[in-house]
CSV table of C-alpha atoms in Angstrom, one decimal:
chain,number,residue,atom,x,y,z
A,1,UNK,CA,-13.0,-15.7,1.1
A,2,UNK,CA,-14.8,-13.5,3.7
A,3,UNK,CA,-12.6,-10.6,4.8
A,4,UNK,CA,-9.8,-8.7,3.0
A,5,UNK,CA,-7.5,-5.9,4.1
A,6,UNK,CA,-6.0,-3.7,1.4
A,7,UNK,CA,-2.9,-1.7,2.2
A,8,UNK,CA,-2.0,1.2,0.0
A,9,UNK,CA,1.5,2.5,-0.8
A,10,UNK,CA,2.7,5.8,0.6
A,11,UNK,CA,6.2,5.6,2.0
A,12,UNK,CA,6.4,6.8,5.6
A,13,UNK,CA,2.6,7.3,5.7
A,14,UNK,CA,2.5,3.5,6.2
A,15,UNK,CA,2.6,4.2,10.0
A,16,UNK,CA,-1.1,5.1,9.6
A,17,UNK,CA,-1.8,1.5,8.6
A,18,UNK,CA,-0.4,0.2,11.9
A,19,UNK,CA,-2.9,2.3,13.9
A,20,UNK,CA,-5.8,1.0,11.8
A,21,UNK,CA,-4.6,-2.6,12.2
A,22,UNK,CA,-4.4,-2.2,16.0
A,23,UNK,CA,-8.0,-1.1,16.0
A,24,UNK,CA,-9.1,-4.0,13.8
A,25,UNK,CA,-7.2,-6.5,16.1
A,26,UNK,CA,-8.9,-5.0,19.2
A,27,UNK,CA,-12.4,-5.5,17.8
A,28,UNK,CA,-11.6,-9.0,16.5
A,29,UNK,CA,-11.8,-8.3,12.8
A,30,UNK,CA,-9.3,-10.8,11.3
A,31,UNK,CA,-8.7,-10.6,7.5
A,32,UNK,CA,-8.4,-13.8,5.4
A,33,UNK,CA,-6.5,-11.9,2.8
A,34,UNK,CA,-4.0,-9.0,3.1
A,35,UNK,CA,-2.9,-7.3,-0.1
A,36,UNK,CA,-0.4,-4.5,-0.2
A,37,UNK,CA,1.6,-2.2,-2.5
A,38,UNK,CA,5.0,-0.7,-1.7
A,39,UNK,CA,5.1,0.0,2.1
A,40,UNK,CA,1.7,-1.7,2.3
A,41,UNK,CA,3.5,-4.8,0.9
A,42,UNK,CA,6.0,-4.7,3.7
A,43,UNK,CA,3.3,-4.2,6.3
A,44,UNK,CA,1.3,-7.1,4.8
A,45,UNK,CA,4.3,-9.4,4.9
A,46,UNK,CA,5.1,-8.4,8.5
A,47,UNK,CA,1.6,-9.1,9.6
A,48,UNK,CA,1.5,-12.4,7.6
A,49,UNK,CA,4.7,-13.5,9.3
A,50,UNK,CA,3.1,-13.3,12.6
A,51,UNK,CA,4.7,-10.0,13.7
A,52,UNK,CA,2.6,-8.5,16.5
A,53,UNK,CA,1.1,-5.0,16.1
A,54,UNK,CA,3.1,-3.8,19.1
A,55,UNK,CA,6.4,-5.0,17.5
A,56,UNK,CA,5.4,-3.3,14.2
A,57,UNK,CA,4.7,-0.1,16.1
A,58,UNK,CA,8.1,-0.4,17.8
A,59,UNK,CA,9.9,-0.8,14.5
A,60,UNK,CA,8.1,2.2,13.0
A,61,UNK,CA,9.1,4.3,16.1
A,62,UNK,CA,12.7,3.1,16.0
A,63,UNK,CA,13.9,3.2,12.4
A,64,UNK,CA,14.6,6.6,11.0
A,65,UNK,CA,15.1,7.3,7.3
A,66,UNK,CA,18.9,6.9,7.5
A,67,UNK,CA,18.5,3.5,9.0
A,68,UNK,CA,16.5,2.4,5.9
A,69,UNK,CA,18.1,4.2,3.0
A,70,UNK,CA,20.7,6.8,2.6
A,71,UNK,CA,20.9,9.6,0.1
A,72,UNK,CA,24.5,10.8,0.1
A,73,UNK,CA,26.2,13.3,-2.2
A,74,UNK,CA,28.3,10.6,-4.0
A,75,UNK,CA,25.1,8.5,-4.7
A,76,UNK,CA,23.1,11.5,-5.8
A,77,UNK,CA,25.8,12.9,-8.1
A,78,UNK,CA,26.6,9.4,-9.4
A,79,UNK,CA,22.9,8.9,-10.3
A,80,UNK,CA,22.6,12.3,-12.0
A,81,UNK,CA,25.9,11.9,-13.9
A,82,UNK,CA,25.3,8.3,-15.0
A,83,UNK,CA,24.7,8.1,-18.7
A,84,UNK,CA,25.5,4.6,-19.7
A,85,UNK,CA,24.0,2.7,-16.7
A,86,UNK,CA,21.4,3.8,-14.3
A,87,UNK,CA,22.5,4.3,-10.7
A,88,UNK,CA,19.8,4.8,-8.0
A,89,UNK,CA,19.8,8.0,-5.9
A,90,UNK,CA,20.1,6.1,-2.6
A,91,UNK,CA,21.7,3.2,-0.9
A,92,UNK,CA,19.0,0.8,0.2
A,93,UNK,CA,21.3,-1.6,2.0
A,94,UNK,CA,19.9,-0.6,5.4
A,95,UNK,CA,16.3,-1.3,4.3
A,96,UNK,CA,17.4,-4.7,2.9
A,97,UNK,CA,19.0,-5.6,6.3
A,98,UNK,CA,15.9,-4.4,8.1
A,99,UNK,CA,13.6,-6.6,6.0
A,100,UNK,CA,15.9,-9.6,6.2
A,101,UNK,CA,16.1,-9.4,10.0
A,102,UNK,CA,12.5,-8.5,10.6
A,103,UNK,CA,10.4,-10.7,8.2
A,104,UNK,CA,10.4,-14.4,9.1
A,105,UNK,CA,9.9,-16.1,5.7
A,106,UNK,CA,9.3,-19.5,7.2
A,107,UNK,CA,6.5,-18.1,9.4
A,108,UNK,CA,5.2,-16.1,6.4
A,109,UNK,CA,5.0,-19.2,4.2
A,110,UNK,CA,3.0,-21.1,6.8
A,111,UNK,CA,0.5,-18.2,7.3
A,112,UNK,CA,-3.1,-19.3,7.2
A,113,UNK,CA,-3.9,-15.9,5.6
A,114,UNK,CA,-3.5,-15.2,1.9
A,115,UNK,CA,-0.8,-12.5,1.6
A,116,UNK,CA,-0.4,-10.8,-1.8
A,117,UNK,CA,2.1,-8.1,-2.7
A,118,UNK,CA,2.1,-6.2,-5.9
A,119,UNK,CA,5.1,-5.5,-8.2
A,120,UNK,CA,5.5,-4.0,-11.6
A,121,UNK,CA,7.4,-5.8,-14.3
A,122,UNK,CA,9.4,-3.0,-15.9
A,123,UNK,CA,9.7,-4.7,-19.3
A,124,UNK,CA,6.1,-5.6,-19.8
A,125,UNK,CA,4.3,-2.9,-17.8
A,126,UNK,CA,2.2,-5.6,-16.2
A,127,UNK,CA,1.2,-5.9,-12.5
A,128,UNK,CA,2.4,-9.1,-10.9
A,129,UNK,CA,1.2,-10.3,-7.6
A,130,UNK,CA,3.2,-12.7,-5.4
A,131,UNK,CA,1.7,-14.7,-2.6
A,132,UNK,CA,3.2,-15.8,0.7
A,133,UNK,CA,4.4,-19.2,-0.7
A,134,UNK,CA,6.7,-17.4,-3.2
A,135,UNK,CA,7.6,-14.1,-1.4
A,136,UNK,CA,11.3,-13.7,-0.5
A,137,UNK,CA,13.2,-10.7,0.8
A,138,UNK,CA,14.0,-9.8,-2.8
A,139,UNK,CA,10.3,-9.7,-3.7
A,140,UNK,CA,9.8,-7.2,-0.8
A,141,UNK,CA,12.6,-5.1,-2.0
A,142,UNK,CA,11.2,-5.1,-5.5
A,143,UNK,CA,7.7,-4.2,-4.2
A,144,UNK,CA,9.1,-1.2,-2.3
A,145,UNK,CA,11.6,0.0,-5.0
A,146,UNK,CA,10.5,3.6,-5.6
A,147,UNK,CA,11.5,4.3,-9.2
A,148,UNK,CA,14.6,6.5,-9.4
A,149,UNK,CA,15.2,6.7,-5.7
A,150,UNK,CA,15.7,2.9,-5.3
A,151,UNK,CA,17.2,0.4,-7.7
A,152,UNK,CA,15.0,-2.3,-9.2
A,153,UNK,CA,15.2,-6.0,-8.3
A,154,UNK,CA,15.5,-9.0,-10.6
A,155,UNK,CA,13.2,-11.9,-10.0
A,156,UNK,CA,13.6,-14.9,-12.3
A,157,UNK,CA,15.6,-12.7,-14.7
A,158,UNK,CA,13.0,-10.0,-15.0
A,159,UNK,CA,13.3,-6.5,-13.5
A,160,UNK,CA,10.6,-5.4,-11.0
A,161,UNK,CA,9.9,-2.3,-9.0
A,162,UNK,CA,7.2,-0.5,-7.0
A,163,UNK,CA,3.8,-1.0,-8.5
A,164,UNK,CA,2.4,2.2,-6.8
A,165,UNK,CA,2.4,4.2,-10.0
A,166,UNK,CA,-0.2,1.8,-11.4
A,167,UNK,CA,-2.0,0.0,-8.6
A,168,UNK,CA,-1.2,2.0,-5.4
A,169,UNK,CA,-4.4,0.6,-3.7
A,170,UNK,CA,-4.6,-3.1,-4.9
A,171,UNK,CA,-8.3,-3.7,-4.5
A,172,UNK,CA,-8.9,-5.9,-7.5
A,173,UNK,CA,-7.5,-9.2,-6.1
A,174,UNK,CA,-9.9,-9.1,-3.1
A,175,UNK,CA,-12.9,-8.5,-5.4
A,176,UNK,CA,-11.7,-11.3,-7.8
A,177,UNK,CA,-11.3,-13.7,-5.0
A,178,UNK,CA,-14.8,-13.0,-3.7
A,179,UNK,CA,-14.1,-11.2,-0.4
A,180,UNK,CA,-17.4,-10.0,1.1
A,181,UNK,CA,-16.0,-7.5,3.7
A,182,UNK,CA,-13.1,-5.4,2.5
A,183,UNK,CA,-11.3,-2.7,4.6
A,184,UNK,CA,-9.2,-0.4,2.4
A,185,UNK,CA,-6.6,1.8,4.1
A,186,UNK,CA,-5.9,5.0,2.1
A,187,UNK,CA,-3.1,7.4,2.9
A,188,UNK,CA,-4.9,10.6,1.8
A,189,UNK,CA,-8.3,12.1,2.3
A,190,UNK,CA,-8.5,12.3,-1.5
A,191,UNK,CA,-10.8,9.5,-2.6
A,192,UNK,CA,-12.5,9.2,0.7
A,193,UNK,CA,-13.7,12.8,1.5
A,194,UNK,CA,-14.3,15.9,-0.5
A,195,UNK,CA,-11.2,18.2,-0.4
A,196,UNK,CA,-10.9,22.0,-0.9
A,197,UNK,CA,-9.9,23.4,-4.2
A,198,UNK,CA,-6.2,24.2,-4.3
A,199,UNK,CA,-5.1,27.8,-4.1
A,200,UNK,CA,-1.4,27.7,-4.7
A,201,UNK,CA,0.8,25.9,-7.3
A,202,UNK,CA,2.1,23.6,-4.5
A,203,UNK,CA,-1.4,22.7,-3.5
A,204,UNK,CA,-2.2,22.0,-7.2
A,205,UNK,CA,0.8,19.7,-7.5
A,206,UNK,CA,-0.1,17.9,-4.3
A,207,UNK,CA,-3.6,17.3,-5.4
A,208,UNK,CA,-2.5,16.0,-8.7
A,209,UNK,CA,-0.1,13.6,-6.9
A,210,UNK,CA,-2.9,12.4,-4.6
A,211,UNK,CA,-5.2,11.8,-7.6
A,212,UNK,CA,-2.4,9.8,-9.2
A,213,UNK,CA,-2.1,7.6,-6.1
A,214,UNK,CA,-5.9,7.1,-5.7
A,215,UNK,CA,-6.6,6.4,-9.4
A,216,UNK,CA,-6.2,2.6,-9.3
A,217,UNK,CA,-8.6,2.4,-6.4
A,218,UNK,CA,-11.4,4.5,-7.8
A,219,UNK,CA,-11.2,2.7,-11.2
A,220,UNK,CA,-11.4,-0.7,-9.5
A,221,UNK,CA,-14.6,0.0,-7.5
A,222,UNK,CA,-17.5,-2.1,-8.6
A,223,UNK,CA,-19.5,1.0,-9.4
A,224,UNK,CA,-16.4,3.0,-10.5
A,225,UNK,CA,-16.3,5.8,-13.1
A,226,UNK,CA,-15.0,3.5,-15.8
A,227,UNK,CA,-18.3,1.6,-16.2
A,228,UNK,CA,-20.3,2.0,-19.4
A,229,UNK,CA,-24.1,2.4,-19.5
A,230,UNK,CA,-26.0,-0.9,-19.6
A,231,UNK,CA,-27.1,-0.3,-23.2
A,232,UNK,CA,-23.6,0.4,-24.4
A,233,UNK,CA,-22.1,-1.9,-27.0
A,234,UNK,CA,-18.9,-4.1,-26.5
A,235,UNK,CA,-16.0,-2.2,-25.1
A,236,UNK,CA,-12.6,-3.7,-26.0
A,237,UNK,CA,-10.2,-4.1,-23.1
A,238,UNK,CA,-6.7,-2.8,-23.6
A,239,UNK,CA,-5.3,-6.0,-21.9
A,240,UNK,CA,-6.6,-9.5,-21.8
A,241,UNK,CA,-8.8,-10.4,-18.8
A,242,UNK,CA,-8.8,-6.7,-17.7
A,243,UNK,CA,-10.2,-6.7,-14.2
A,244,UNK,CA,-12.2,-3.5,-14.9
A,245,UNK,CA,-14.5,-5.6,-17.1
A,246,UNK,CA,-15.0,-8.4,-14.5
A,247,UNK,CA,-16.0,-6.7,-11.3
A,248,UNK,CA,-19.4,-5.2,-11.9
A,249,UNK,CA,-21.3,-8.1,-10.2
A,250,UNK,CA,-19.3,-7.9,-7.0
A,251,UNK,CA,-21.4,-8.0,-3.8
A,252,UNK,CA,-18.5,-6.9,-1.6
A,253,UNK,CA,-19.0,-4.4,1.2
A,254,UNK,CA,-16.1,-2.0,0.9
A,255,UNK,CA,-15.1,0.2,3.8
A,256,UNK,CA,-12.4,2.8,3.7
A,257,UNK,CA,-10.2,4.3,6.4
A,258,UNK,CA,-8.3,7.5,5.5
A,259,UNK,CA,-6.7,10.5,7.0
A,260,UNK,CA,-9.0,13.5,7.3
A,261,UNK,CA,-6.3,16.0,6.3
A,262,UNK,CA,-3.8,16.4,3.5
A,263,UNK,CA,-0.4,15.0,4.7
A,264,UNK,CA,1.8,16.8,2.2
A,265,UNK,CA,4.7,15.7,0.0
A,266,UNK,CA,7.3,15.6,2.8
A,267,UNK,CA,5.3,13.0,4.8
A,268,UNK,CA,6.2,10.4,2.2
A,269,UNK,CA,9.8,10.2,3.3
A,270,UNK,CA,9.4,11.6,6.8
A,271,UNK,CA,10.3,8.6,9.0
A,272,UNK,CA,10.6,10.7,12.1
A,273,UNK,CA,9.4,9.5,15.5
A,274,UNK,CA,7.0,12.4,15.7
A,275,UNK,CA,5.2,11.6,12.4
A,276,UNK,CA,5.1,7.9,13.2
A,277,UNK,CA,3.4,8.5,16.5
A,278,UNK,CA,1.0,11.0,15.0
A,279,UNK,CA,0.0,8.8,12.1
A,280,UNK,CA,-0.4,5.6,14.2
A,281,UNK,CA,-2.7,7.6,16.6
A,282,UNK,CA,-4.7,9.0,13.7
A,283,UNK,CA,-5.0,5.6,12.1
A,284,UNK,CA,-6.4,4.1,15.2
A,285,UNK,CA,-8.8,6.9,15.9
A,286,UNK,CA,-9.9,7.3,12.3
A,287,UNK,CA,-10.6,3.6,12.1
A,288,UNK,CA,-12.7,3.7,15.2
A,289,UNK,CA,-14.7,6.6,13.9
A,290,UNK,CA,-15.0,5.7,10.3
A,291,UNK,CA,-15.4,1.9,10.5
A,292,UNK,CA,-17.5,1.4,13.6
A,293,UNK,CA,-20.9,2.4,12.0
A,294,UNK,CA,-20.3,0.1,9.0
A,295,UNK,CA,-19.1,-2.9,11.1
A,296,UNK,CA,-22.0,-2.5,13.5
A,297,UNK,CA,-24.4,-2.5,10.6
A,298,UNK,CA,-22.8,-5.6,9.1
A,299,UNK,CA,-23.1,-7.4,12.4
A,300,UNK,CA,-26.8,-6.5,12.8
A,301,UNK,CA,-27.4,-7.8,9.2
A,302,UNK,CA,-25.6,-11.1,10.1
A,303,UNK,CA,-27.4,-11.6,13.4
């Protein structure tokens, strides 16, 4: 495994990834592995199914929020008033139809790339990755099932939903599979650049949320903050085969692409044409600026 592309979750911010992927395609950087969470899982499956970047961009520019999920007064009140059985706050029928008509499963299963999408088993609290040989439209709905807003999906009798709350940036599989060049696409400057201290309650809440999203990434880095001093004694893992205790010898070159500005809460569900165009343009330009020095250095080292 040589190259891996990691696609974070982030709702409508996923348009940023399309811009980055366009740049990577133009320079001939082709990943052997694509691993995604939430909207990143859908983008990963789309790319794995052979969908062109131009078509992905067209879909992002075409589908507004109401064409993917609808929050109506009956569904909202039904969810809030439900006491015996949970009812999601939105109708995701349009999103299901979009996935079923856009993602070619036969093409995905024959993809020469390894495609992994993350899901969260609600009963066990464990992250489960599915590859292109097992992914169905139901798996993609599960991977993008935002808790509360969307309903969960049953796979082999177990309920699954969006893994973003635990592994929003699924870096660990790429490290465990031995990828040497890894491009990580983040949906926030937090985790990639220093940010200003918040001044208002809203800015505090936003920064807390962004730290929540970036936590799985920073804690999975080979030299991440979870590491113990070399002279420390044994440290018990809370789960068997915890990846945090297996990645310290990684020789991967990890490169990140991220927005240079805070995008705000509203950007998560803002599927407007304007935001899609802005984020795709920023993704392309930021990738060109942020990745070019690292990729040029790698090429010089390999020559």
